[in-house]
Short mmCIF file of C-alpha atoms in Angstrom, two decimals:
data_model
loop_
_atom_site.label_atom_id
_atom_site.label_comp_id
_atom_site.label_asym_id
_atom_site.label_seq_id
_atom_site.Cartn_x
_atom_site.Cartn_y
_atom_site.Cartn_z
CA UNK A 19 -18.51 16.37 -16.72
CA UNK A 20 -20.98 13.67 -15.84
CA UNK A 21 -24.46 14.09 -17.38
CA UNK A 22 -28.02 14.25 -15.31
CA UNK A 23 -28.41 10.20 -15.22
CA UNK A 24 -25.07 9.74 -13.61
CA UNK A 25 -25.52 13.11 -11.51
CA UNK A 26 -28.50 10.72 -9.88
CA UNK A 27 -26.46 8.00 -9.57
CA UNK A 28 -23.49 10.00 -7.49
CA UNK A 29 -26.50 10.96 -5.60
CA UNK A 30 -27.37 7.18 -4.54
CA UNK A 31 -24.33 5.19 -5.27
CA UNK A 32 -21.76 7.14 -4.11
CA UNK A 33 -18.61 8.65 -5.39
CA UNK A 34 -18.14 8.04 -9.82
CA UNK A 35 -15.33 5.58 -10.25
CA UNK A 36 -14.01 4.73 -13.87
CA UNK A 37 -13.93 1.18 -14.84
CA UNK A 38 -11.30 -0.03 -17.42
CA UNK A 39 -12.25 -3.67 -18.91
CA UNK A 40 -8.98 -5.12 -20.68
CA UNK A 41 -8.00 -8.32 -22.02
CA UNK A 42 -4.85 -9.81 -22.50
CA UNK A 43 -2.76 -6.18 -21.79
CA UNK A 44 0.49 -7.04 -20.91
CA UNK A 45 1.40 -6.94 -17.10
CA UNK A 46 3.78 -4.36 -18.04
CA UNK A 47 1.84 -2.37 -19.60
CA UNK A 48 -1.14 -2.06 -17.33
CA UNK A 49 1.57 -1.51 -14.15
CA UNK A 50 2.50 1.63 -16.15
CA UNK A 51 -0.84 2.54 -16.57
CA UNK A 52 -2.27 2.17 -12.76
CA UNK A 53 1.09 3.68 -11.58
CA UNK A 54 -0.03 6.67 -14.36
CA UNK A 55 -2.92 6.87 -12.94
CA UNK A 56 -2.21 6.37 -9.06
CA UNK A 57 -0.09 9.82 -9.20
CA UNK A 58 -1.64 11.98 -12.26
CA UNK A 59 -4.95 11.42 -11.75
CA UNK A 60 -7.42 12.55 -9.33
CA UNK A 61 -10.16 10.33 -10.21
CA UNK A 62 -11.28 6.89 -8.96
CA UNK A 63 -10.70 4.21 -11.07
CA UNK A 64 -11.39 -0.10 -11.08
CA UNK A 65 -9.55 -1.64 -13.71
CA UNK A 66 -10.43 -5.19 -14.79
CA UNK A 67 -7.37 -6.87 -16.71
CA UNK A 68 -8.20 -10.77 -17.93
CA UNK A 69 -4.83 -12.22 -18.19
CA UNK A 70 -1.92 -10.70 -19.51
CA UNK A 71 -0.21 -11.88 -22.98
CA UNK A 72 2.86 -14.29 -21.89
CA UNK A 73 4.09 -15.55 -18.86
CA UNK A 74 5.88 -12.59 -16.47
CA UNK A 75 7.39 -13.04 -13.20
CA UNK A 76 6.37 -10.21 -11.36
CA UNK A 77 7.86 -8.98 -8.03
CA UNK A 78 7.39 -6.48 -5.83
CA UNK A 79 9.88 -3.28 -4.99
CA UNK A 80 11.99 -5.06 -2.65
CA UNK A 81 12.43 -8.67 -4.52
CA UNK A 82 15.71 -9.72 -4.55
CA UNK A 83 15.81 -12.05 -7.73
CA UNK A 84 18.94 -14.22 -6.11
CA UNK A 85 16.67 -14.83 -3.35
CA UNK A 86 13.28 -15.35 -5.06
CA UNK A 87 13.08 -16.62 -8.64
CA UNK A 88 15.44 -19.69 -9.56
CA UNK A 89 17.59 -17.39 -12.33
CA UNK A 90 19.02 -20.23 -14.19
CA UNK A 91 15.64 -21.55 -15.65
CA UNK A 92 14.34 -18.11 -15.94
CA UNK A 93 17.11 -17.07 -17.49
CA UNK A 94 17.04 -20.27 -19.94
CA UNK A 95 13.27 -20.23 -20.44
CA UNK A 96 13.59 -16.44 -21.31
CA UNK A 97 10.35 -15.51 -18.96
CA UNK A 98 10.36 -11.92 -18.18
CA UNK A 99 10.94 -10.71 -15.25
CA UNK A 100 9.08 -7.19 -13.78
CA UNK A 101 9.37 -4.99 -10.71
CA UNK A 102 6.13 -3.36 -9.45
CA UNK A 103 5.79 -0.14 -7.62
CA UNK A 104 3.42 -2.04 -4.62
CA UNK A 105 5.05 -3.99 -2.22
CA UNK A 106 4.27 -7.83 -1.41
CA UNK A 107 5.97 -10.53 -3.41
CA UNK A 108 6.80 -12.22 -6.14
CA UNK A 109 4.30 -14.12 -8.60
CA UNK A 110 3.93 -15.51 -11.83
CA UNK A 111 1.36 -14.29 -13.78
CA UNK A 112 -0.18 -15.33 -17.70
CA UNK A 113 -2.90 -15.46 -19.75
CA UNK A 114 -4.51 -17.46 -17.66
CA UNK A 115 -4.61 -14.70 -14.13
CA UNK A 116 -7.40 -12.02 -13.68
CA UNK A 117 -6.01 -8.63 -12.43
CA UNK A 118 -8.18 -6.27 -10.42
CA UNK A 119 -7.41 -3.03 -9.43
CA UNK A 120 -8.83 -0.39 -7.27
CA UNK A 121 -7.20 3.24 -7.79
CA UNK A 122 -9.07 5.72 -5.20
CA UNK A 123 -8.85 9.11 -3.57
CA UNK A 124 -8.34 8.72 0.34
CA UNK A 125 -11.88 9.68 1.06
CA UNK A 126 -13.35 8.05 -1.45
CA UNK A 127 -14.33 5.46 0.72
CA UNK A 128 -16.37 6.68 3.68
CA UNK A 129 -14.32 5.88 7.15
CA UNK A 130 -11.42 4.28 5.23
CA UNK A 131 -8.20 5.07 6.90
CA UNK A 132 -5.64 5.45 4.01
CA UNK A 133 -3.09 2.73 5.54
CA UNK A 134 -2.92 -1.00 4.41
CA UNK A 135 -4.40 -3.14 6.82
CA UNK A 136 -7.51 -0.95 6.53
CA UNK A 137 -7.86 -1.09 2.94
CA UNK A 138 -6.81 -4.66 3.05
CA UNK A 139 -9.87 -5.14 5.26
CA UNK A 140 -12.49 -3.24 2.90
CA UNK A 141 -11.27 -5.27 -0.19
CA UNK A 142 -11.70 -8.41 1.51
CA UNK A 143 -15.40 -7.00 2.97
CA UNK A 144 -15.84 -6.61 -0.89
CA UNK A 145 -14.68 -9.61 -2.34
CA UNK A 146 -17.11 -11.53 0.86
CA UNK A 147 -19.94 -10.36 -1.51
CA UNK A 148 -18.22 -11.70 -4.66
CA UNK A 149 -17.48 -15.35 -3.55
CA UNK A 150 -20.82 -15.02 -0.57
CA UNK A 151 -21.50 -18.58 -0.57
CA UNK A 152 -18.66 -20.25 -2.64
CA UNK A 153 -15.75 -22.28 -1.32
CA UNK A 154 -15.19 -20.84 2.30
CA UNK A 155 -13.90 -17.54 1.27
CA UNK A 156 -12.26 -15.20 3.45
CA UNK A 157 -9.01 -12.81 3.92
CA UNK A 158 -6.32 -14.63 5.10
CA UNK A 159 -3.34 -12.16 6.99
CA UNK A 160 -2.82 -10.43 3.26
CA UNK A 161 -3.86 -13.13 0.93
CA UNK A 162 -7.41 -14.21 -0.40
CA UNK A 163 -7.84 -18.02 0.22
CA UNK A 164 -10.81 -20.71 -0.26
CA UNK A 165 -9.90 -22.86 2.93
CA UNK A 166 -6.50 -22.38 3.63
CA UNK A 167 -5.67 -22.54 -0.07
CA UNK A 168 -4.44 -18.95 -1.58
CA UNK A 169 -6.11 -17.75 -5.26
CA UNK A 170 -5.33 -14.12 -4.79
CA UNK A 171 -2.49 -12.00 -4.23
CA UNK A 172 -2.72 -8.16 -3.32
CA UNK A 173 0.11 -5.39 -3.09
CA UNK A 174 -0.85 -1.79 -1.91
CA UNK A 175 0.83 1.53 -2.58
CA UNK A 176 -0.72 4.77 -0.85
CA UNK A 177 0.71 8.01 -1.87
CA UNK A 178 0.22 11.42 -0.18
CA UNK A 179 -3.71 11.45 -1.35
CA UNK A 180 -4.41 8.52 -3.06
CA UNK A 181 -4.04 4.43 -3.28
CA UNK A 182 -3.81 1.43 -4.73
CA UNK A 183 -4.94 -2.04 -4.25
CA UNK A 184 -4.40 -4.63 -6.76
CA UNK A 185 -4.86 -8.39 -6.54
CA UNK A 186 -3.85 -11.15 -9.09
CA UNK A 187 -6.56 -13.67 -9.13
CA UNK A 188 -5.32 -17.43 -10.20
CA UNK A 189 -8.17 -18.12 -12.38
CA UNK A 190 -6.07 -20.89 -13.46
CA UNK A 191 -1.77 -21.37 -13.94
CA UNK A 192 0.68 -23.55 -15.12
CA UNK A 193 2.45 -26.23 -12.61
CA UNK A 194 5.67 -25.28 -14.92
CA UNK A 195 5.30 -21.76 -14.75
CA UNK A 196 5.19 -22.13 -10.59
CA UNK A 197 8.07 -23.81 -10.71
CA UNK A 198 10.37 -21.11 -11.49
CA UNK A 199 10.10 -19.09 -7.65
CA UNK A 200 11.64 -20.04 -4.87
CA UNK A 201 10.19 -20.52 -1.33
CA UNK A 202 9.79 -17.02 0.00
CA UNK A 203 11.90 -16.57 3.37
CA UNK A 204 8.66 -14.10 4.41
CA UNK A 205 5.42 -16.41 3.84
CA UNK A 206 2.42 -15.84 6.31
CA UNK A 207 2.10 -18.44 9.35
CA UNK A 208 -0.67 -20.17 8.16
CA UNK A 209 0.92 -21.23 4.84
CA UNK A 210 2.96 -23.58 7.16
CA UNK A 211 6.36 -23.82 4.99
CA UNK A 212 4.31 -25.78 1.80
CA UNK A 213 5.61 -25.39 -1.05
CA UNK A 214 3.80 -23.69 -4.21
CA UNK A 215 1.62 -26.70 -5.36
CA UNK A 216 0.49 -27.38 -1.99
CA UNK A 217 -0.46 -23.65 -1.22
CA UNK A 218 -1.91 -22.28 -4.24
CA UNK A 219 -5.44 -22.96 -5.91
CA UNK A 220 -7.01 -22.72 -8.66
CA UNK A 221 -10.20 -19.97 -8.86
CA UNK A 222 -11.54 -21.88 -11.70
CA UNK A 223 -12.28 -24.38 -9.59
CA UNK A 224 -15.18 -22.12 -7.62
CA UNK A 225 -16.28 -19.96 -10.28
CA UNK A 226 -16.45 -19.12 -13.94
CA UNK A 227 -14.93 -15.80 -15.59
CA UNK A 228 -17.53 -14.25 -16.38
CA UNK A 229 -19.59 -14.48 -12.95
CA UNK A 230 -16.30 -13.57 -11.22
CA UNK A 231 -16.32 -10.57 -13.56
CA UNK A 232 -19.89 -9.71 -12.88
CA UNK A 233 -20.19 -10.10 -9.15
CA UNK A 234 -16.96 -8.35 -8.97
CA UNK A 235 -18.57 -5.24 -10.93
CA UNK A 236 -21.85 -5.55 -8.89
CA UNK A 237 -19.95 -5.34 -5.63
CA UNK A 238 -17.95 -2.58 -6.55
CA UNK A 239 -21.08 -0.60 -7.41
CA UNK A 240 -22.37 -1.17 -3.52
CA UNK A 241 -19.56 1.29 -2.93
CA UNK A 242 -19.01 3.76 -6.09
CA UNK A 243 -20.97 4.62 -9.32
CA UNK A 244 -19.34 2.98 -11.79
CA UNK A 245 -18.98 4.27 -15.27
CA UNK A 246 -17.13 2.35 -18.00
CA UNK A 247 -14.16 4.60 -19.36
CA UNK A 248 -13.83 4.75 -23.00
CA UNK A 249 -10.59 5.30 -25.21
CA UNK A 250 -7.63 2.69 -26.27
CA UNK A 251 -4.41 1.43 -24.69
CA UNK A 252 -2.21 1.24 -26.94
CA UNK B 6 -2.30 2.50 39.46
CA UNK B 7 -2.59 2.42 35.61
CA UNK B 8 -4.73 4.84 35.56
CA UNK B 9 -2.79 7.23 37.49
CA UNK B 10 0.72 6.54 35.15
CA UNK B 11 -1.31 7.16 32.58
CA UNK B 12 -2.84 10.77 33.95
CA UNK B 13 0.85 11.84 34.71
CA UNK B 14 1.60 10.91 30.73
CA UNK B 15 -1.27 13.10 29.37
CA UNK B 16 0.97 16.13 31.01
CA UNK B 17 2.97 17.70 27.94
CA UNK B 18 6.32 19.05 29.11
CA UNK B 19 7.44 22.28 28.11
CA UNK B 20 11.18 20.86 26.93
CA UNK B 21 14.18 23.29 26.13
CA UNK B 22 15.61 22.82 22.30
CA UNK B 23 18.41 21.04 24.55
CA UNK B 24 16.73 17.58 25.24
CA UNK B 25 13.57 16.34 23.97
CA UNK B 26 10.46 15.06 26.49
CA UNK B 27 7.99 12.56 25.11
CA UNK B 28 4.87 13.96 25.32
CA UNK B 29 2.31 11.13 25.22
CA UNK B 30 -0.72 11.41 23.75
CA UNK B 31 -4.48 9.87 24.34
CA UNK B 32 -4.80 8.60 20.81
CA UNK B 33 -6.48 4.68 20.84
CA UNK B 34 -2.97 3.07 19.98
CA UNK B 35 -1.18 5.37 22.51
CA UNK B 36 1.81 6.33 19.82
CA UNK B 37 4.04 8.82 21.39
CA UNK B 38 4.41 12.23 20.16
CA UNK B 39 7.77 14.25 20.71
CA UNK B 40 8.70 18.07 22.20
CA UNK B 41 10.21 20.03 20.23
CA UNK B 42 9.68 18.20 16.70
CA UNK B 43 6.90 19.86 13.98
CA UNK B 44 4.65 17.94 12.45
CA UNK B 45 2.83 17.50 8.81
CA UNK B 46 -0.58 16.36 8.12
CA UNK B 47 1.18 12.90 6.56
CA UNK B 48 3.01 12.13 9.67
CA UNK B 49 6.42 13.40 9.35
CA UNK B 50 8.11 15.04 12.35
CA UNK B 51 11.52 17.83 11.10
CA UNK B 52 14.01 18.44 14.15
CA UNK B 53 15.24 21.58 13.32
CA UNK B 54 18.92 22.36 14.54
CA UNK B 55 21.29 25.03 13.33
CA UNK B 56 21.73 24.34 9.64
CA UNK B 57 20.33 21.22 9.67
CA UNK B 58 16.96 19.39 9.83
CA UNK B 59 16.20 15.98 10.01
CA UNK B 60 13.03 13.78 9.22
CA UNK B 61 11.24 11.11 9.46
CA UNK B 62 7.89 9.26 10.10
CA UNK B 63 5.90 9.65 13.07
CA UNK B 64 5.79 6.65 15.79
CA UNK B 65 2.14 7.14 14.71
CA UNK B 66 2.21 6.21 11.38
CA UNK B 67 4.51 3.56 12.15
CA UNK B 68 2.06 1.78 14.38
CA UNK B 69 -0.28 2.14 11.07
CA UNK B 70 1.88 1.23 8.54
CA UNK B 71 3.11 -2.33 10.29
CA UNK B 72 6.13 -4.05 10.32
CA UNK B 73 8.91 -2.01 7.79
CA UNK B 74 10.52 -4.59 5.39
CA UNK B 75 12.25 -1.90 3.14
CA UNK B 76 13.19 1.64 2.86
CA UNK B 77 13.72 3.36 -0.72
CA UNK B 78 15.69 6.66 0.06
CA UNK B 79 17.12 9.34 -2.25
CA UNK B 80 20.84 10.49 -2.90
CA UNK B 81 22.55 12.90 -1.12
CA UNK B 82 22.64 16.30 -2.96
CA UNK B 83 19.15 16.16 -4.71
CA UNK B 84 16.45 18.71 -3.26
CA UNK B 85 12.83 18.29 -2.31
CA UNK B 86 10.13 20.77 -2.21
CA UNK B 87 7.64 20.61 1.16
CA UNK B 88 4.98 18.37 0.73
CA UNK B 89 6.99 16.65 -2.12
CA UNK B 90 7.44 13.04 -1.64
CA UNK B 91 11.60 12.38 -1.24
CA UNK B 92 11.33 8.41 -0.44
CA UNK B 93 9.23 5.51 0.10
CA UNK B 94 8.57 2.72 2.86
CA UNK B 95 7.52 -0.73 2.10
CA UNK B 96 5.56 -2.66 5.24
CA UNK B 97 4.62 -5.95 4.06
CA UNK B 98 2.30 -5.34 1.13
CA UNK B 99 2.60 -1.64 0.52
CA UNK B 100 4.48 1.41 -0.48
CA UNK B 101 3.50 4.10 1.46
CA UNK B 102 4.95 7.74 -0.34
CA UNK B 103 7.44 9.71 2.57
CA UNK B 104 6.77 13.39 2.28
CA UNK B 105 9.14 16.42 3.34
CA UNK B 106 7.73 18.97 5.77
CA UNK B 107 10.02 21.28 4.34
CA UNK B 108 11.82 22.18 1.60
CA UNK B 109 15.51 22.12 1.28
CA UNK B 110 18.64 19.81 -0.12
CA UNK B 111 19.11 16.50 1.10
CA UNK B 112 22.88 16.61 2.48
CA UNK B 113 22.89 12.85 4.13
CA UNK B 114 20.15 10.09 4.33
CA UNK B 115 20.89 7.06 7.11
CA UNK B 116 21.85 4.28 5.48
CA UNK B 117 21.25 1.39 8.33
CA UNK B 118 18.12 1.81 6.94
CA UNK B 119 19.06 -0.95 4.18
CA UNK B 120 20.47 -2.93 6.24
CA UNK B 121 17.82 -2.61 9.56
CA UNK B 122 14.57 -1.18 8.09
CA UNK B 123 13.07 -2.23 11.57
CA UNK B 124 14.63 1.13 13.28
CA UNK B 125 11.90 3.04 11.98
CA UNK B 126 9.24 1.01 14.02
CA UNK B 127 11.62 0.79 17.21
CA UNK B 128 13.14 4.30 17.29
CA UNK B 129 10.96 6.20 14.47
CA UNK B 130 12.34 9.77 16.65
CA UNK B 131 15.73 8.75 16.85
CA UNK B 132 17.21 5.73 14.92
CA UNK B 133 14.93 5.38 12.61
CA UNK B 134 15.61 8.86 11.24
CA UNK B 135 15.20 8.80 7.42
CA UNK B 136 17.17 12.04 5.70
CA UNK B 137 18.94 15.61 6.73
CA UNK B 138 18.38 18.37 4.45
CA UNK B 139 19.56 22.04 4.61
CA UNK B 140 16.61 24.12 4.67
CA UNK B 141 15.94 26.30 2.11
CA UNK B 142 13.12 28.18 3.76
CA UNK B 143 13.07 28.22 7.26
CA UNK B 144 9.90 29.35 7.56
CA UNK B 145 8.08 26.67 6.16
CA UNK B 146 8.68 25.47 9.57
CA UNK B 147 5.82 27.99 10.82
CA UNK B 148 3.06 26.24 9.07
CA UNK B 149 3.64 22.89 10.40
CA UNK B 150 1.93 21.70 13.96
CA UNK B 151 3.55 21.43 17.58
CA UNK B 152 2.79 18.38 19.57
CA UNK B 153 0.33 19.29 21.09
CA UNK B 154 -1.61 19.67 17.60
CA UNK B 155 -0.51 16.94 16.14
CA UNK B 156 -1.52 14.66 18.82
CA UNK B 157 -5.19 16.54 18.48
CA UNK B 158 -4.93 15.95 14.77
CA UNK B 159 -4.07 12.38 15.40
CA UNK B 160 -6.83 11.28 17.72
CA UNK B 161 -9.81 13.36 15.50
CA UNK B 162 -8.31 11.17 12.66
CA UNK B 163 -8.44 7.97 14.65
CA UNK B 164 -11.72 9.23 16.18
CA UNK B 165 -12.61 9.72 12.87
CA UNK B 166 -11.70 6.21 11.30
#
C-alpha cells in the first residue's frame, strides 16, 4: 500500500513502478527473477543489474549453439552457456555489461500497443533522453548504436497482459570473450556482414556508470513513479 | 477504382460452415478477418468442426508481431484451459505468449511450423494453423467474438494506439 507522499506522486508521475538496483547478480539469476516477475506479478518493475559475476554466453529461445557460439573453445574455456525466455540473439555478457530491464503491465504506458516494434520504439524515445547530446545516439532496426556502432542489445517477451524489455548495455567487454560467437546468419542490414570487433562499441567510451545509471533513473521517472524495492536476492 | 474494390471488401458475407469468405476489414493495416472463425481478445481465431477445433493467430496480430523466426508448440495429449497460454511465437526480438480460446486437449499441433515458421505470416487462417484440440466445453465458444466484432475490436484498438 503506497503511503500519502507516493499517493501524490502517482498523481503527477504516473503509474508506481519498482526499481531493483543490483550488482554483480549473476545473469542467471536475474533471468529467473524478471521471468518470476514477468508472469507472477502484476506490478511494474525497472531493474538495474551492473554486470553479472563471470563471463556467460547468453542466447535467446531459438539459438542454435552449432550455429552460433564456436563450441570447441566454449567448451574448453568452460564459459557458461544460458538460454533466455526473450527472443533476439546471442551475446556475451560479464562483469563488465549493464543490464536494464523494464517489466510493465500493457497499459502501463499510455498509448503503448503491447507488440514489439512499439515498445521497441518507446525504449529507444527513452534512452534519446539518456544519451540527448552524446555520441549520435539513436535506435537502430532493434539495436541501440552511437553512429552505426551497436552498445546495446534488447530482447522482448509480451505475455497475455504484461511485457518485457531488456537491453544489455556494453559498458565495456573483452576482445577474447567476443571471440567465442559466430557471425549470426540473421544480423540487421546496416551491420553490413562486419564482424564483432568492427560492429560493437564500447559505452564507456560516451559515458560513465554512474551518469548512465542516473539519467537512466531520471528518464524512467518522466514515465512512472519510481520507488526503490527493498528485500534481498539471494 | 480503388476506392470502389475497396467498398465491395467492407461487405461481410454471410458464409455457410461449408467454405469460409474473407471478410475484410477497415482496420489501418487492412489485416483480413475470416467467416465463420471466433475470435479472443489476444488475437486467436478457433474453427470449430465436429470434434475438432483448430487455432491459431490472427492475420492481425501477425502483421503486429513481424516476421516469425520460431514457433515453440506443446505435445500432443496435454490440455489447456481458455485463456491459458499453450505455446509461444518468437518474431525477431520477442516472445509473444499464444493463448487458447477454448479449453480442451491438444490431439495434434502442425509441425511445418519448425521447419517453415513463415506460414503463420503467409497463411495465419490456413497453413499457418498452430494446434487441434478436442473441446472440452463447447460453449466456451459462445463468449468469444464473430468477425464482425473482432474487426470492431481491432480497429478501436488500432484507433486507440
Amino acid at each position: 500500500m503506497a503511503n500519502p507522499s507516493q499517493l501524490q506522486a502517482l498523481k503527477i508521475g504516473g503509474p508506481l513502478m519498482n526499481l531493483i538496483k543490483l550488482k554483480g547478480v549473476p545473469i542467471l539469476q536475474q533471468l529467473n527473477l524478471e521471468e518470476c516477475l514477468l508472469r507472477t506479478s502484476s506490478r511494474n518493475w525497472c531493474i538495474i543489474n551492473q554486470g553479472t559475476n563471470q563471463p556467460t554466453i547468453v542466447m535467446g529461445v531459438s539459438g542454435k549453439p552449432a550455429e552460433l557460439l564456436k563450441i570447441e573453445s566454449v567448451l574448453c574455456d568452460q564459459i557458461p552457456v544460458v538460454r533466455r525466455f526473450t527472443g533476439g540473439g546471442t551475446v556475451v555478457v560479464d562483469p563488465n555489461t549493464i543490464f536494464v530491464t523494464f517489466i510493465c503491465n500493457k497499459d502501463a504506458v499510455a498509448g503503448l500497443q503491447p507488440y514489439p516494434q512499439p515498445i521497441m520504439s518507446w525504449t529507444g524515445a527513452l534512452y534519446n533522453k539518456v544519451f540527448q547530446g552524446i555520441g549520435d545516439f539513436h535506435l537502430r532496426g532493434n539495436d541501440y548504436v552511437f553512429g552505426d556502432h551497436k552498445f546495446g542489445g534488447n530482447a522482448q517477451s509480451i505475455t497475455k497482459n504484461r511485457w518485457i524489455h531488456h537491453t544489455s548495455f556494453l559498458w565495456d567487454y573483452e576482445v577474447r570473450n567476443v571471440a567465442y560467437l559466430k557471425l549470426p546468419a540473421r544480423a540487421p542490414l546496416y551491420r553490413l556482414a562486419r564482424g564483432h570487433l568492427e560492429f560493437i562499441c564500447r559505452m564507456k567510451d560516451y559515458m560513465s556508470r554512474s551518469e548512465f545509471i542516473s539519467r537512466t533513473i531520471e528518464a524512467t521517472k518522466t514515465h512512472f513513479s519510481l520507488r526503490s524495492a527493498r528485500g534481498r536476492i539471494h | 477504382m480503388w476506392a470502389s474494390s475497396t467498398a465491395n471488401a467492407l461487405r461481410i458475407s454471410c458464409a455457410s460452415k461449408a467454405h469460409l469468405s474473407p471478410a475484410f476489414s477497415l482496420s489501418r493495416c487492412f489485416s483480413s478477418v475470416l467467416d465463420g472463425l471466433k475470435y479472443a481478445s489476444s488475437h486467436e481465431w478457433v474453427k470449430h468442426e465436429g470434434p475438432v477445433a483448430t487455432i491459431g493467430i490472427t492475420d492481425h496480430a501477425q502483421d503486429h508481431l513481424g516476421e516469425v523466426v520460431f514457433v515453440e508448440l506443446p505435445e500432443p495429449g496435454g490440455s489447456v484451459s481458455q485463456g491459458g497460454s499453450f505455446g509461444a511465437v518468437e518474431s525477431v526480438k520477442a516472445t509473444s505468449d499464444v493463448n487458447s480460446p477454448i479449453s480442451g486437449e491438444i490431439v495434434e499441433v502442425n509441425s511445418k511450423l519448425a521447419e517453415s515458421p513463415g506460414l503463420i505470416n503467409k497463411s495465419p487462417y490456413e497453413d499457418g494453423w498452430m494446434i487441434k484440440l478436442k473441446p472440452s466445453n463447447p460453449s466456451e465458444l459462445e463468449s468469444l467474438m464473430g468477425s464482425k466484432e473482432y474487426t470492431k475490436f481491432c480497429e478501436e484498438e488500432d484507433a486507440a494506439h
